[in-house]
PDB file of C-alpha atoms and ligand atoms in Angstrom:
ATOM      1  CA  MET A   1     -31.214   1.008   5.299  1.00 82.00           C
ATOM      2  CA  ILE A   2     -32.972   3.219   8.010  1.00 93.00           C
ATOM      3  CA  GLU A   3     -36.046   4.579   6.330  1.00 96.00           C
ATOM      4  CA  VAL A   4     -36.826   8.119   5.117  1.00 98.00           C
ATOM      5  CA  LYS A   5     -40.556   9.382   4.148  1.00 98.00           C
ATOM      6  CA  GLY A   6     -41.243  12.228   1.711  1.00 98.00           C
ATOM      7  CA  LYS A   7     -40.279  13.142  -2.029  1.00 98.00           C
ATOM      8  CA  VAL A   8     -37.347  11.139  -1.979  1.00 98.00           C
ATOM      9  CA  ILE A   9     -35.385  11.243  -5.006  1.00 98.00           C
ATOM     10  CA  ASP A  10     -32.486   9.028  -5.523  1.00 97.00           C
ATOM     11  CA  ASP A  11     -30.356   7.184  -1.846  1.00 96.00           C
ATOM     12  CA  GLN A  12     -28.918   9.733   0.168  1.00 97.00           C
ATOM     13  CA  THR A  13     -31.813  11.166   0.790  1.00 98.00           C
ATOM     14  CA  ARG A  14     -31.964  13.861  -1.501  1.00 98.00           C
ATOM     15  CA  CYS A  15     -36.369  15.906  -2.243  1.00 98.00           C
ATOM     16  CA  GLU A  16     -38.053  16.916  -4.594  1.00 98.00           C
ATOM     17  CA  HIS A  17     -37.126  20.697  -3.292  1.00 98.00           C
ATOM     18  CA  TYR A  18     -34.085  19.821  -2.049  1.00 97.00           C
ATOM     19  CA  HIS A  19     -31.367  17.815  -4.106  1.00 97.00           C
ATOM     20  CA  SER A  20     -27.713  19.918  -4.632  1.00 98.00           C
ATOM     21  CA  LEU A  21     -24.713  18.047  -4.140  1.00 97.00           C
ATOM     22  CA  LEU A  22     -25.015  18.886  -0.454  1.00 98.00           C
ATOM     23  CA  ASP A  23     -28.178  17.413   0.311  1.00 98.00           C
ATOM     24  CA  VAL A  24     -26.784  14.457   1.289  1.00 98.00           C
ATOM     25  CA  ILE A  25     -28.757  14.965   5.162  1.00 98.00           C
ATOM     26  CA  ALA A  26     -32.655  13.206   6.630  1.00 98.00           C
ATOM     27  CA  ILE A  27     -34.520  14.683   9.600  1.00 98.00           C
ATOM     28  CA  LYS A  28     -36.284  12.685  12.108  1.00 98.00           C
ATOM     29  CA  PHE A  29     -39.717  14.692  13.022  1.00 98.00           C
ATOM     30  CA  LYS A  30     -40.432  15.260  16.587  1.00 97.00           C
ATOM     31  CA  CYS A  31     -43.985  14.545  16.396  1.00 98.00           C
ATOM     32  CA  CYS A  32     -43.421  11.309  14.088  1.00 98.00           C
ATOM     33  CA  ASN A  33     -41.207   9.671  14.562  1.00 97.00           C
ATOM     34  CA  GLU A  34     -40.192   9.202  11.627  1.00 98.00           C
ATOM     35  CA  TYR A  35     -37.546  10.335   9.015  1.00 98.00           C
ATOM     36  CA  TYR A  36     -38.432  13.299   6.043  1.00 98.00           C
ATOM     37  CA  PRO A  37     -35.332  15.178   3.372  1.00 98.00           C
ATOM     38  CA  CYS A  38     -37.007  18.270   4.459  1.00 97.00           C
ATOM     39  CA  TYR A  39     -39.548  20.231   6.346  1.00 97.00           C
ATOM     40  CA  GLU A  40     -41.526  20.487   2.684  1.00 98.00           C
ATOM     41  CA  CYS A  41     -41.914  16.823   2.138  1.00 98.00           C
ATOM     42  CA  HIS A  42     -42.997  16.393   5.823  1.00 98.00           C
ATOM     43  CA  GLU A  43     -45.454  19.510   5.140  1.00 97.00           C
ATOM     44  CA  GLU A  44     -46.831  18.056   1.575  1.00 98.00           C
ATOM     45  CA  THR A  45     -47.300  14.501   2.931  1.00 97.00           C
ATOM     46  CA  ALA A  46     -47.441  13.996   7.020  1.00 97.00           C
ATOM     47  CA  ASN A  47     -51.034  16.321   7.254  1.00 94.00           C
ATOM     48  CA  HIS A  48     -50.128  16.792  10.652  1.00 98.00           C
ATOM     49  CA  LYS A  49     -48.255  20.265  11.592  1.00 97.00           C
ATOM     50  CA  SER A  50     -44.367  20.063  12.903  1.00 97.00           C
ATOM     51  CA  GLU A  51     -43.091  19.817  15.624  1.00 97.00           C
ATOM     52  CA  VAL A  52     -38.990  20.852  16.806  1.00 97.00           C
ATOM     53  CA  TRP A  53     -37.001  19.696  18.932  1.00 98.00           C
ATOM     54  CA  LYS A  54     -35.942  21.111  22.384  1.00 97.00           C
ATOM     55  CA  LYS A  55     -33.236  22.025  23.652  1.00 96.00           C
ATOM     56  CA  ASP A  56     -32.864  19.667  26.661  1.00 97.00           C
ATOM     57  CA  GLU A  57     -33.127  17.269  23.302  1.00 97.00           C
ATOM     58  CA  TRP A  58     -30.761  17.688  21.350  1.00 96.00           C
ATOM     59  CA  ASN A  59     -28.844  14.919  23.152  1.00 98.00           C
ATOM     60  CA  THR A  60     -31.447  12.975  20.712  1.00 97.00           C
ATOM     61  CA  LYS A  61     -30.120  10.789  16.699  1.00 98.00           C
ATOM     62  CA  VAL A  62     -32.458  12.243  14.796  1.00 98.00           C
ATOM     63  CA  ILE A  63     -29.705  12.954  12.160  1.00 98.00           C
ATOM     64  CA  LEU A  64     -30.044  10.798   9.109  1.00 98.00           C
ATOM     65  CA  CYS A  65     -26.449  10.640   6.629  1.00 98.00           C
ATOM     66  CA  GLY A  66     -27.696   9.686   3.196  1.00 98.00           C
ATOM     67  CA  VAL A  67     -24.437   8.695   2.409  1.00 98.00           C
ATOM     68  CA  CYS A  68     -22.943   6.382   5.273  1.00 97.00           C
ATOM     69  CA  ASN A  69     -25.858   5.870   6.971  1.00 97.00           C
ATOM     70  CA  THR A  70     -25.054   6.878  10.341  1.00 98.00           C
ATOM     71  CA  GLU A  71     -27.792   8.493  12.972  1.00 98.00           C
ATOM     72  CA  LEU A  72     -26.356  11.589  14.901  1.00 98.00           C
ATOM     73  CA  THR A  73     -27.435  13.635  17.712  1.00 98.00           C
ATOM     74  CA  ILE A  74     -29.094  17.409  17.185  1.00 98.00           C
ATOM     75  CA  ASN A  75     -25.135  17.776  19.427  1.00 97.00           C
ATOM     76  CA  GLU A  76     -22.919  16.073  16.685  1.00 98.00           C
ATOM     77  CA  TYR A  77     -25.171  17.508  13.343  1.00 98.00           C
ATOM     78  CA  PHE A  78     -24.468  21.444  15.157  1.00 96.00           C
ATOM     79  CA  ASN A  79     -20.701  20.105  15.918  1.00 97.00           C
ATOM     80  CA  SER A  80     -19.079  18.899  13.212  1.00 97.00           C
ATOM     81  CA  SER A  81     -18.787  21.853  11.075  1.00 97.00           C
ATOM     82  CA  ASN A  82     -21.114  20.460   7.698  1.00 97.00           C
ATOM     83  CA  HIS A  83     -19.220  17.058   8.169  1.00 98.00           C
ATOM     84  CA  CYS A  84     -20.035  14.279   8.394  1.00 98.00           C
ATOM     85  CA  PRO A  85     -17.795  13.110  11.499  1.00 98.00           C
ATOM     86  CA  HIS A  86     -18.354   9.383   9.996  1.00 98.00           C
ATOM     87  CA  CYS A  87     -17.500   9.185   7.037  1.00 98.00           C
ATOM     88  CA  ASN A  88     -16.698  13.029   5.960  1.00 98.00           C
ATOM     89  CA  ALA A  89     -19.337  13.822   3.821  1.00 98.00           C
ATOM     90  CA  ALA A  90     -20.466  17.721   3.743  1.00 98.00           C
ATOM     91  CA  PHE A  91     -24.255  18.865   4.253  1.00 98.00           C
ATOM     92  CA  ASN A  92     -25.414  22.333   2.919  1.00 98.00           C
ATOM     93  CA  PRO A  93     -24.553  25.029   4.534  1.00 96.00           C
ATOM     94  CA  ASN A  94     -27.290  26.606   4.321  1.00 95.00           C
ATOM     95  CA  CYS A  95     -29.744  24.360   6.183  1.00 94.00           C
ATOM     96  CA  SER A  96     -29.555  26.676   8.734  1.00 93.00           C
ATOM     97  CA  ARG A  97     -31.514  28.597   7.771  1.00 94.00           C
ATOM     98  CA  HIS A  98     -34.121  26.550   8.091  1.00 95.00           C
ATOM     99  CA  TYR A  99     -32.516  25.538  11.342  1.00 95.00           C
ATOM    100  CA  HIS A 100     -35.418  27.086  13.609  1.00 95.00           C
ATOM    101  CA  LEU A 101     -38.333  24.724  11.696  1.00 96.00           C
ATOM    102  CA  TYR A 102     -37.104  21.824  12.778  1.00 97.00           C
ATOM    103  CA  PHE A 103     -34.904  22.654  16.766  1.00 96.00           C
ATOM    104  CA  GLU A 104     -35.938  25.498  19.549  1.00 93.00           C
ATOM    105  CA  LYS A 105     -33.201  28.376  19.873  1.00 79.00           C
TER     106      LYS A 105
HETATM  107 ZN1  LIG B 201     -44.519  14.581  11.746  1.00 84.61          ZN
HETATM  108 ZN1  LIG B 202     -38.029  17.484   0.740  1.00 84.61          ZN
HETATM  109 ZN1  LIG B 203     -21.421   9.922   7.055  1.00 84.61          ZN
END
């Protein structure tokens, strides 16, 4: 199992902040190379400023599907139509509102 830090509340990476049926991905932060379920978890527990992934780093595996525990690249995630390409679990489409907190646009 890949370790996910922050305020995780179950084994599919849901956290205190985002815990709907669809909130099953975690993101590895560039600043510390650790997985967190969301930016609020990172902000409240990491004690440093977060950094975003640059466009030329989007082939790096930094997205974790909490259902099947597979790591996806940022490109794979963006091309997934909000479904895990491995186990077909549905991802929360509202995450796109927060992309700027994780990825350079
Ligand atoms: Zn960090
Ligand atoms: Zn959180
Ligand atoms: Zn999956």
